[in-house]
Short mmCIF file of C-alpha atoms in Angstrom, two decimals:
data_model
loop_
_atom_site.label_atom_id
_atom_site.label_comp_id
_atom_site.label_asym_id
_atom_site.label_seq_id
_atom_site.Cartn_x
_atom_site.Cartn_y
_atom_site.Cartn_z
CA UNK A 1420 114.35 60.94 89.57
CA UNK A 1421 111.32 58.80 88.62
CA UNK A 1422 108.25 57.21 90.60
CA UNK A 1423 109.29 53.33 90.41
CA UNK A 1424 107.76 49.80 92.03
CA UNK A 1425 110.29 48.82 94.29
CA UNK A 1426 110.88 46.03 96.76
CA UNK A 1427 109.51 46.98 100.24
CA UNK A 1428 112.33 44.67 102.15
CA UNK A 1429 115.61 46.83 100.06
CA UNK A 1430 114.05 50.27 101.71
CA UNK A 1431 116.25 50.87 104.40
CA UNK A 1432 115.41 54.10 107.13
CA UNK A 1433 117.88 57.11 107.41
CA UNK A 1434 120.46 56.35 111.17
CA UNK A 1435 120.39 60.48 110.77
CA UNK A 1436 116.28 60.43 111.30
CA UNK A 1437 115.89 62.56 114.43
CA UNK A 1438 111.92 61.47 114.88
CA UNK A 1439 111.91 58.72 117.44
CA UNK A 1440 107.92 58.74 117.66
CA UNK A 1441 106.07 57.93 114.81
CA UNK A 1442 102.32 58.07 116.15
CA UNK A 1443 99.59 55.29 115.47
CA UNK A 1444 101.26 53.23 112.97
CA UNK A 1445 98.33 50.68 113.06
CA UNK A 1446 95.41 53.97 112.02
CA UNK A 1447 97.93 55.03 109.08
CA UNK A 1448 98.66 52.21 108.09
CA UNK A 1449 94.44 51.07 107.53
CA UNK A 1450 93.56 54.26 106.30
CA UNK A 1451 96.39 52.86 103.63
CA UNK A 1452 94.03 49.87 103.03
CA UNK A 1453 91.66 52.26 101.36
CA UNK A 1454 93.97 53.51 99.01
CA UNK A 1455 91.49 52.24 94.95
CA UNK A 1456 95.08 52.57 93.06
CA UNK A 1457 97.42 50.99 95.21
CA UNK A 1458 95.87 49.38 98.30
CA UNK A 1459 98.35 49.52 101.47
CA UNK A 1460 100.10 51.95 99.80
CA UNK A 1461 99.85 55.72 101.08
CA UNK A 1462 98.94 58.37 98.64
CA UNK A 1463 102.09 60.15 98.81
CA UNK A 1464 104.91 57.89 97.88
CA UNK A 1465 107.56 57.39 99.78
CA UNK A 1466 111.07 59.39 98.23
CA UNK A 1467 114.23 57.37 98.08
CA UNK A 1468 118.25 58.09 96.84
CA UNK A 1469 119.16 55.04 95.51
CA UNK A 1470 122.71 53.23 96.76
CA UNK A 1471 123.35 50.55 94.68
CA UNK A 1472 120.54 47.80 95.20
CA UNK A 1473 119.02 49.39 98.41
CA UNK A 1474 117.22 52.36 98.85
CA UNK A 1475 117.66 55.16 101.53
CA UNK A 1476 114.65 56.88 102.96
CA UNK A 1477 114.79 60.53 102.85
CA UNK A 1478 110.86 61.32 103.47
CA UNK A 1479 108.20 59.01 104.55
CA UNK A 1480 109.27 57.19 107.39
CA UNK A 1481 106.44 56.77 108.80
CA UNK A 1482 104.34 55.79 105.54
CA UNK A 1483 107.04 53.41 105.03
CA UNK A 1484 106.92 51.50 108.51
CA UNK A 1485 102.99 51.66 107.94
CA UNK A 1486 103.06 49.61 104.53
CA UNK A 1487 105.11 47.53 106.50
CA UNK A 1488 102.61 47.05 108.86
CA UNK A 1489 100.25 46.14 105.96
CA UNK A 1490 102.68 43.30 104.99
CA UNK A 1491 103.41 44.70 101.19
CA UNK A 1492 105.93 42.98 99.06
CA UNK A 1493 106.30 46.11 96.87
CA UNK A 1494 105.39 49.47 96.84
CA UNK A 1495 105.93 53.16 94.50
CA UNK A 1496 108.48 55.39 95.72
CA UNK A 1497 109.93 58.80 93.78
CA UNK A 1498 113.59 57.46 93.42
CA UNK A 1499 116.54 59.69 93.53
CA UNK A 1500 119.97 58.37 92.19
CA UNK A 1501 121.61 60.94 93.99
CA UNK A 1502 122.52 64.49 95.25
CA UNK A 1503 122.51 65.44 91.46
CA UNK A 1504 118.60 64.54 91.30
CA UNK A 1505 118.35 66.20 94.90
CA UNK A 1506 119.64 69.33 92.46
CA UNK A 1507 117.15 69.28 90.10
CA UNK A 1508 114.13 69.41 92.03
CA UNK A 1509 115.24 72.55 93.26
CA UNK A 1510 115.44 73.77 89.69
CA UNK A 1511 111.71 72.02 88.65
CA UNK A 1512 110.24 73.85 92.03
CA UNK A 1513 112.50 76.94 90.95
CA UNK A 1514 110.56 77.25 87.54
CA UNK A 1515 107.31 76.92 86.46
CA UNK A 1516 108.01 76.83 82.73
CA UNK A 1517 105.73 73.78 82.02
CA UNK A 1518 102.88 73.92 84.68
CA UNK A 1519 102.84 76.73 87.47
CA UNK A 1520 103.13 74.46 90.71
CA UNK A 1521 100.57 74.80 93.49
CA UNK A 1522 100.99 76.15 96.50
CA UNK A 1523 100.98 72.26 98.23
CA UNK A 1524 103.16 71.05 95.42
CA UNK A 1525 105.66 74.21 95.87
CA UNK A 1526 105.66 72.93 99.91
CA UNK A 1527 106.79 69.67 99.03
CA UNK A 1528 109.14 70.27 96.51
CA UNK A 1529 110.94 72.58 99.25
CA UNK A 1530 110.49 70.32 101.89
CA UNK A 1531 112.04 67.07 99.81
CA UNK A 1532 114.67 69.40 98.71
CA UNK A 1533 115.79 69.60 102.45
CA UNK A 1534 115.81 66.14 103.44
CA UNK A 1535 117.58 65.50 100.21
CA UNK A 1536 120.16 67.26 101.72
CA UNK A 1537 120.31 70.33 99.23
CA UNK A 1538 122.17 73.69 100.51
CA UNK A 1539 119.37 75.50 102.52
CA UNK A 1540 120.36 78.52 100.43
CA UNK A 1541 119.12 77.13 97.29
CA UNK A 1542 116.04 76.07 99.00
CA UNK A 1543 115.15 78.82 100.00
CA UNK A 1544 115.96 80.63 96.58
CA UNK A 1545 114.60 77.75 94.89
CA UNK A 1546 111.25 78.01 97.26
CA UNK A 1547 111.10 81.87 96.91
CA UNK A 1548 111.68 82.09 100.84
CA UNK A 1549 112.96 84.91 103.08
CA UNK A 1550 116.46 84.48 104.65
CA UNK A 1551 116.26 81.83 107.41
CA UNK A 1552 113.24 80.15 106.14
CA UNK A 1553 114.89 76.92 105.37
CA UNK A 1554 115.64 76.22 109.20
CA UNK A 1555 112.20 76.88 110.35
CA UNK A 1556 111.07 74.73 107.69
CA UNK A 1557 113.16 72.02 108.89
CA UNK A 1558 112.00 72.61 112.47
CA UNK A 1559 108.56 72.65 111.74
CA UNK A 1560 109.20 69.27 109.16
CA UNK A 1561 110.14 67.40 112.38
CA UNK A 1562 107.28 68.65 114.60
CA UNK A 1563 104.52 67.23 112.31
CA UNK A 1564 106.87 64.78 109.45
CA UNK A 1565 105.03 63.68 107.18
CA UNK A 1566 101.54 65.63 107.46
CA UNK A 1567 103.56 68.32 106.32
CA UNK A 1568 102.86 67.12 102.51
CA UNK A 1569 99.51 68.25 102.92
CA UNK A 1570 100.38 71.88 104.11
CA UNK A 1571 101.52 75.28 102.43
CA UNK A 1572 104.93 76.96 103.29
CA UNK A 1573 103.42 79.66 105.25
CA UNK A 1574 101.33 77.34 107.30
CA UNK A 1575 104.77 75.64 108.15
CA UNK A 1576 106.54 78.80 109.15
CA UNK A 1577 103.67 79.52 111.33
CA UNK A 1578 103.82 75.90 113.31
CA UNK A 1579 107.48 76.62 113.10
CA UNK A 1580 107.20 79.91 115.11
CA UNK A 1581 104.94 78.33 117.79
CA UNK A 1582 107.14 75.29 118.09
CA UNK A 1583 110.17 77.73 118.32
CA UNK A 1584 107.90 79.37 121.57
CA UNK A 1585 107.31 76.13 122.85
CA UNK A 1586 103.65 76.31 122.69
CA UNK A 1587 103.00 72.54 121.71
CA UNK A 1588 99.46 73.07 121.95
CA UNK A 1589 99.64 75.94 119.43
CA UNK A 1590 101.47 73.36 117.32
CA UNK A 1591 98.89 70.85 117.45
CA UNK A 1592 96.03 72.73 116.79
CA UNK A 1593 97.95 74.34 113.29
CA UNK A 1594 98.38 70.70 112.20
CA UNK A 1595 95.35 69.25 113.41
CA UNK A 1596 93.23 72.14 111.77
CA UNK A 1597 91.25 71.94 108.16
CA UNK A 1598 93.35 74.11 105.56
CA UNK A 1599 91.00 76.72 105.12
CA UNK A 1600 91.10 77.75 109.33
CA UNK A 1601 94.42 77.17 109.60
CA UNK A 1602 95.20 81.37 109.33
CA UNK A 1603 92.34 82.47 111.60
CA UNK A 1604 93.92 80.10 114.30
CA UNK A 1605 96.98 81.33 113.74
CA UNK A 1606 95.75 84.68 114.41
CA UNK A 1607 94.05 84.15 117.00
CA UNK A 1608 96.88 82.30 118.45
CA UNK A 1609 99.01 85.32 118.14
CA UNK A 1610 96.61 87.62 119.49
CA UNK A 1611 96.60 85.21 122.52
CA UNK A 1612 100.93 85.35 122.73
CA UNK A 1613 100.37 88.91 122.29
CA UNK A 1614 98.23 89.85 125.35
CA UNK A 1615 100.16 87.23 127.51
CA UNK A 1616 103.52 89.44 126.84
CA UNK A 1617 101.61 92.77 126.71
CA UNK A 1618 99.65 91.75 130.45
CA UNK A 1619 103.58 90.17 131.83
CA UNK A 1620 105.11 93.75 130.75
CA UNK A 1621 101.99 95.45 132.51
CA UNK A 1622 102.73 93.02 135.87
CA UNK A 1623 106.50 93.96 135.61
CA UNK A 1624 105.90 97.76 135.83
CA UNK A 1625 103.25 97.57 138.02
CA UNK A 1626 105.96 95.80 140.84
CA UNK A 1627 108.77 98.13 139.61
CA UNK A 1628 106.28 101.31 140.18
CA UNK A 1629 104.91 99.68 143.63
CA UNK A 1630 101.47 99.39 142.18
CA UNK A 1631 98.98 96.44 143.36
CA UNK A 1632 97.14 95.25 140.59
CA UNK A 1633 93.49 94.35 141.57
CA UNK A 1634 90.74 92.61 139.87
CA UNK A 1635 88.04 94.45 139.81
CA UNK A 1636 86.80 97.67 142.07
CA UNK A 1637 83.26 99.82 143.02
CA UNK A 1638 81.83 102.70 143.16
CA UNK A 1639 85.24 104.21 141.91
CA UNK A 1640 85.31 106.72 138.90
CA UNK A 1641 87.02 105.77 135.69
CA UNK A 1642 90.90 108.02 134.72
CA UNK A 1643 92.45 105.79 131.66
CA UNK A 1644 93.65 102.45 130.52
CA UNK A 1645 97.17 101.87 130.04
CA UNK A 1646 98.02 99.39 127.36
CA UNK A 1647 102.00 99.90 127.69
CA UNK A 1648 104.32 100.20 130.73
CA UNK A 1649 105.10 103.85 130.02
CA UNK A 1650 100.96 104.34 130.05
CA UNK A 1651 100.75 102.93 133.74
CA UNK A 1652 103.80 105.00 134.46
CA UNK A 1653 102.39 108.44 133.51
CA UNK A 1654 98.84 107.64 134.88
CA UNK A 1655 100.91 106.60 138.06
CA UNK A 1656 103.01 109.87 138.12
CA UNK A 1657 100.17 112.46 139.49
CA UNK A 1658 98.02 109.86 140.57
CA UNK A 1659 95.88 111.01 143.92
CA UNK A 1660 95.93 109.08 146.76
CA UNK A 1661 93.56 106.02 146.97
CA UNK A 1662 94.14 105.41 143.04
CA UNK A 1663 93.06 101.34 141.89
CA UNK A 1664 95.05 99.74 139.40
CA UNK A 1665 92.94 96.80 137.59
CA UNK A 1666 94.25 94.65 135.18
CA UNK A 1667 92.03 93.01 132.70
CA UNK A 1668 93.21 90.46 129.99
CA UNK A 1669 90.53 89.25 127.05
CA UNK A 1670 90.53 88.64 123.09
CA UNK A 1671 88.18 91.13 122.36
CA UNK A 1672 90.16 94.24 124.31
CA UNK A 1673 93.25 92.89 124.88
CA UNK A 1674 95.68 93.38 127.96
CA UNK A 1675 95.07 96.35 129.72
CA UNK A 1676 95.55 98.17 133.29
CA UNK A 1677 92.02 100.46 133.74
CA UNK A 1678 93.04 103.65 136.35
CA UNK A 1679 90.42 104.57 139.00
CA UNK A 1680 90.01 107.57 141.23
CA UNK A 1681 88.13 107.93 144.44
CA UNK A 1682 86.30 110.60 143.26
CA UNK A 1683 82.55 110.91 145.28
CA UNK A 1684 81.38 113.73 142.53
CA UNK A 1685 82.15 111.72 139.48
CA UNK A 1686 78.91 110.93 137.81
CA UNK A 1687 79.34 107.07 137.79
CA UNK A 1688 77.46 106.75 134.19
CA UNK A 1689 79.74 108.72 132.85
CA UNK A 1690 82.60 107.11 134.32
CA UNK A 1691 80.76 103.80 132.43
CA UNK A 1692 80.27 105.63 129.07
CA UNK A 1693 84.39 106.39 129.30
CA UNK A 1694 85.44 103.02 129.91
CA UNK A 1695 82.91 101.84 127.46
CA UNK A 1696 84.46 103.80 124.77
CA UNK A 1697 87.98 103.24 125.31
CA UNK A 1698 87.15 99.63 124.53
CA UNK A 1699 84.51 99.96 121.69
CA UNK A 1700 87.85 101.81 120.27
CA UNK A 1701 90.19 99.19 120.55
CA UNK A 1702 87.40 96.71 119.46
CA UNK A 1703 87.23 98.95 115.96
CA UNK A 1704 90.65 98.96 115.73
CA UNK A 1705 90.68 95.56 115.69
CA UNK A 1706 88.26 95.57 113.16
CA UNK A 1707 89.91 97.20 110.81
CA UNK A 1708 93.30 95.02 111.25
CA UNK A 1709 91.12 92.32 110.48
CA UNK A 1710 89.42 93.43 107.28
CA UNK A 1711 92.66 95.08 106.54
CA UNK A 1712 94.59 91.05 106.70
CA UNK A 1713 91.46 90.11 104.76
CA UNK A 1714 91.96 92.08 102.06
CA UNK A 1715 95.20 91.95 101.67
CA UNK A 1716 95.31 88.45 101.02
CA UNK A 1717 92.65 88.46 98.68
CA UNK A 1718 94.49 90.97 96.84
CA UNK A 1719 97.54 88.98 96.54
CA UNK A 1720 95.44 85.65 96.43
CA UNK A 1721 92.39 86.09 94.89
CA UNK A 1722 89.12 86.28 94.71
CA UNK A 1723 89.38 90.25 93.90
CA UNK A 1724 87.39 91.98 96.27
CA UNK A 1725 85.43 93.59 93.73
CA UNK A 1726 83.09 96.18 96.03
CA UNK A 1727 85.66 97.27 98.16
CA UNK A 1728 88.20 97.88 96.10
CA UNK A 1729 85.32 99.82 93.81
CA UNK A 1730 84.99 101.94 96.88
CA UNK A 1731 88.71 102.25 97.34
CA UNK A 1732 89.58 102.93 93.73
CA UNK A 1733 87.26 105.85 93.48
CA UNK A 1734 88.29 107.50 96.21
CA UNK A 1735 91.71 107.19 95.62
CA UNK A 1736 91.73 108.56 92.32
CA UNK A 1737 89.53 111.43 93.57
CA UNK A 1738 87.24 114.20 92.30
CA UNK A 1739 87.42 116.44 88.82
CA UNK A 1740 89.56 119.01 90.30
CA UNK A 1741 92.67 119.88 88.56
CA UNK A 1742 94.84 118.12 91.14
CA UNK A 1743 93.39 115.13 91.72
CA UNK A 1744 95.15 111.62 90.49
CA UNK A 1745 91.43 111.60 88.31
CA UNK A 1746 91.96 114.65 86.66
CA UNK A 1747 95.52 114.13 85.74
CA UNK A 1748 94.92 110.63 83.97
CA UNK A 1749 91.85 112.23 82.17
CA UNK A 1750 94.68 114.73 80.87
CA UNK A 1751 96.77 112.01 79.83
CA UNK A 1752 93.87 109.78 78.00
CA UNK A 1753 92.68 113.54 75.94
CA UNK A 1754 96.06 113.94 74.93
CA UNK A 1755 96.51 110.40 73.50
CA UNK A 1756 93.44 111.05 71.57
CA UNK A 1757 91.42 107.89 72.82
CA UNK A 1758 87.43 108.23 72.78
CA UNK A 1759 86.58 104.93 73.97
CA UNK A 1760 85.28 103.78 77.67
CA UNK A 1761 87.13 105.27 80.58
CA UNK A 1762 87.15 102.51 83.04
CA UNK A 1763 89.17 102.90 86.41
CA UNK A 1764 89.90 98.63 86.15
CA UNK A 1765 91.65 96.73 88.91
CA UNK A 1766 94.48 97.52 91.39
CA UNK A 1767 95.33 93.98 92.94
CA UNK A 1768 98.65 92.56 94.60
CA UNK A 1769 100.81 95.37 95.92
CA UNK A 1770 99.60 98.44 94.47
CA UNK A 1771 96.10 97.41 95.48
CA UNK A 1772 96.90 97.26 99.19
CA UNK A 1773 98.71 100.76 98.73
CA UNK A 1774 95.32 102.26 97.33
CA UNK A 1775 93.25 100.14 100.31
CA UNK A 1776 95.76 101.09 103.41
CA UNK A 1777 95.12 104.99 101.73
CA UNK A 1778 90.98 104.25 102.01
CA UNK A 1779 91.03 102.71 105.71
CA UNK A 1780 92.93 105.44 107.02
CA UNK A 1781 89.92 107.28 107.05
CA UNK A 1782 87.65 104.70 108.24
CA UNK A 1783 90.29 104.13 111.55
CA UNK A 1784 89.28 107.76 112.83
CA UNK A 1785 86.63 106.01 114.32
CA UNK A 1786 88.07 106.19 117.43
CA UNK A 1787 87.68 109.82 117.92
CA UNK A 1788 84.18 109.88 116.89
CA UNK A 1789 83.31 106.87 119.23
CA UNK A 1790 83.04 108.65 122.61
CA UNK A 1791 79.92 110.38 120.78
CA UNK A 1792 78.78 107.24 119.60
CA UNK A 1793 78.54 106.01 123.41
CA UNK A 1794 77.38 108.95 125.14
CA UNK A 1795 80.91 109.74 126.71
CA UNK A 1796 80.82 112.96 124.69
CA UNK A 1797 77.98 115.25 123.83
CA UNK A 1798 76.65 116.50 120.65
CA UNK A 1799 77.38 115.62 117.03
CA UNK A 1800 80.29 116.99 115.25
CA UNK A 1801 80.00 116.55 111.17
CA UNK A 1802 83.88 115.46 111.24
CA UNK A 1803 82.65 112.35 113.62
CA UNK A 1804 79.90 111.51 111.39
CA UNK A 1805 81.95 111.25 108.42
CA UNK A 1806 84.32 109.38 110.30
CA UNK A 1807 81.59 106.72 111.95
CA UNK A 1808 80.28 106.51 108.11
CA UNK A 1809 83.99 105.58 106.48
CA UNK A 1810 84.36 102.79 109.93
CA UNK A 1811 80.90 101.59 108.85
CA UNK A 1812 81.07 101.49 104.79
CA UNK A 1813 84.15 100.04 105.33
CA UNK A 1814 82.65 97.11 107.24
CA UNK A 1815 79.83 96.35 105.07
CA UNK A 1816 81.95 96.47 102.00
CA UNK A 1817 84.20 94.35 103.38
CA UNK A 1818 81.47 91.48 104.44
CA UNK A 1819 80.27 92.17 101.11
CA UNK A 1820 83.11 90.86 99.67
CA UNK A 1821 83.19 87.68 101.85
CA UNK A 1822 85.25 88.67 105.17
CA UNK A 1823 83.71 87.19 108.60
CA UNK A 1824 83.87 89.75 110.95
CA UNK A 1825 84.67 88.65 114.51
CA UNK A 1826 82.32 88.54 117.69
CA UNK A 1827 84.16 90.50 119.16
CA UNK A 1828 83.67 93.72 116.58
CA UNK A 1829 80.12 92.99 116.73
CA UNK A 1830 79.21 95.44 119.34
CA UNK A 1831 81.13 98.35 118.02
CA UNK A 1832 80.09 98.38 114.28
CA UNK A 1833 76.37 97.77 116.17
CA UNK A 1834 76.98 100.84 118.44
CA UNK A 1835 78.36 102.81 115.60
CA UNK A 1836 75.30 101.65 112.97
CA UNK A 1837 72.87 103.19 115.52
CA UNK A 1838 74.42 106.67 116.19
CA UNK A 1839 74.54 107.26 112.38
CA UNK A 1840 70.79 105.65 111.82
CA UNK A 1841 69.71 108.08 114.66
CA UNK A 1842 71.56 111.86 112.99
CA UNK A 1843 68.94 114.41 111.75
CA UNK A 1844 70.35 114.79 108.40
CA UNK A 1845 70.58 118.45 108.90
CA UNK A 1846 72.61 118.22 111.98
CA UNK A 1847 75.24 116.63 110.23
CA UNK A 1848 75.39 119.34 107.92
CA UNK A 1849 75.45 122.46 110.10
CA UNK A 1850 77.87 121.32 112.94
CA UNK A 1851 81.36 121.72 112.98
#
């Protein structure tokens, strides 16, 4: 396998190519033009198995027919002399013995691999990959072709799974995107999927129960929301008569059926306070996913999230009591006799998310301490306090270290900021 000048008029395509549309030709092939090393020639070279004096195509199509277009003579292509070469990609992906590959380079490897023709099962072994992988890759390889040489392996998978829902619009806006959005749109995406199932489950219950699902009501007083069908079946179960059912379906709350009562004494600010809590708490919740799938990546990526993890680390190895994970490594450092420094260091990659799922599981007991927060419950418990503080330190720590939080959390973490800013110090301290 070697990068060689060729003879554009022996490349021959693949009969087996399922891609009948190519796109604009005529824009690839003059962004070509500006190519300083090999003008007309695309960045990427073409890759080629050799059969005696002509060459098969087995990746670049499309770059090919646009150098074409450009009228070369000859052009660079990686040439393969056969399924033998095919094999040893997989092992130079496999290995990183001489130069650890990038996480681009590690995508194209794979991807060459499989229109090589190499078992999927070494490709996916080869690629590090989960079970399955290799066909997704393959699916998503045909959605975008050769743009795919540009894009990471998990950035494939995820066009894969939106072109495997049929969402072609989800598809074009992961391969249209820069590289650095491409996993907020995915999320996003998701979260969109997510609340059209959740809301279709809702609308399926709601006809199997008999229920009429409005759009809005008045001057009715707030019972629940039901996320799940067996929610809207319990609320539905002992509801009075004259109960409205209203379905409401947004990215910041997500799908939901809100229960109201005809109920003349209900105090209709309260009734607000309620409903405005029940969605501050899913809005926190959401929060906290989404510093949660920050951190996690930077923790198996990089850059270390240095004040979080500070935050984490301390708390996780505790205070100077005689059980605590603190005092038992002190025990261990006295009895090896060392005098030096005792620094806590770093906990990245997996046992760093252990120690930082352990940390925000205090911080997501914000929800209980949110219906003070909005007025829905009186007084001041010191349990919600600490609570509101871990949701809060949590947040700052987090944007400290670099995660955006979304518009949609802004209202909560403001909401929450304000309660805490506005406890008598002492309060905290005497109530239980």
């Amino acid at each position: 396998m070697e990068l060689r000048e060729i003879n554009v008029e022996d490349v021959y395509p693949d009969e087996k190519n399922p891609r009948q549309d190519f796109g604009d030709i005529a824009a690839l092939a003059e962004s070509c033009m500006l190519n300083a090393v090999n003008p007309g020639e695309p960045v990427n070279p073409i890759v080629v198995v050799q059969d005696g004096g002509i060459y098969r195509i087995v990746d670049g199509e499309r770059r090919y027919k646009a150098m074409k277009a450009n009228r070369l003579k000859r052009c660079h292509a990686v040439v393969c002399d056969g399924m033998d070469e095919a094999n040893a990609m997989v092992a130079m992906v496999a290995t990183d013995d001489k130069r650890q590959l990038t996480e681009i380079e590690r995508s194209r490897g794979v991807q060459q691999m499989l229109l090589l023709g190499v078992d999927p099962e070494k490709v996916e072994r080869a690629g590090r990959m989960a079970k399955g992988s290799a066909a997704r890759l393959r699916r998503a390889r045909k959605a975008v072709d050769d743009a795919g040489d540009d894009m990471t392996l998990d950035r494939m998978l995820a066009i894969a799974e939106f072109d495997e829902a049929g969402d072609e619009d989800a598809v074009e806006q992961l391969a249209s995107c820069r590289h650095e959005d491409w996993r907020r749109i995915a999320k996003d995406l998701r979260e969109k999927a997510e609340n059209e199932r959740a809301m279709a489950e809702l609308r399926s219950k709601a006809a199997e129960l008999g229920i009429e699902l409005l759009d809005s009501v008045d001057g009715m007083a707030y019972v629940a929301t039901c996320r799940t069908p067996s929610d809207l079946e319990t609320a539905c179960s002992d509801a009075p008569e004259g109960t409205a059912y209203v379905a409401i379906a947004d990215r910041w709350n997500g799908a939901r059926v809100v229960v109201y009562a005809p109920d003349e004494a209900d105090d209709p600010d309260a009734s607000a306070a309620r409903e405005l809590a029940d969605a501050y708490a899913n809005a926190a919740e959401k929060a906290l996913d989404s510093v949660r799938d920050y951190l996690v990546a930077a923790l198996m990526e990089g850059p270390y999230p240095e004040k979080t993890m500070a935050r984490a680390m301390d708390e996780f190895m505790g205070c100077d009591d005689q059980w605590s994970r603190r005092s038992k490594a002190a025990r261990a450092v006295n009895a090896s006799g060392w005098d030096g420094p005792r620094r806590i260091g770093k906990a990245t990659c997996m046992a760093g998310v252990s120690i930082l799922q352990d940390w925000l599981s205090s911080a997501r007991n914000v929800k209980v301490a949110i219906p003070y927060a909005t007025g829905a419950d009186e007084g001041r418990p010191r349990w919600a306090v600490e609570y509101a503080r871990a949701f809060r330190d949590a947040v700052a720590l987090a944007r400290a270290d670099g995660w955006e939080m979304p518009l949609s959390c802004a209202d909560v973490v403001a909401e929450v900021g304000a309660w805490l800013e506005s406890a008598p110090e002492e309060e905290t301290e005497e109530e239980e």
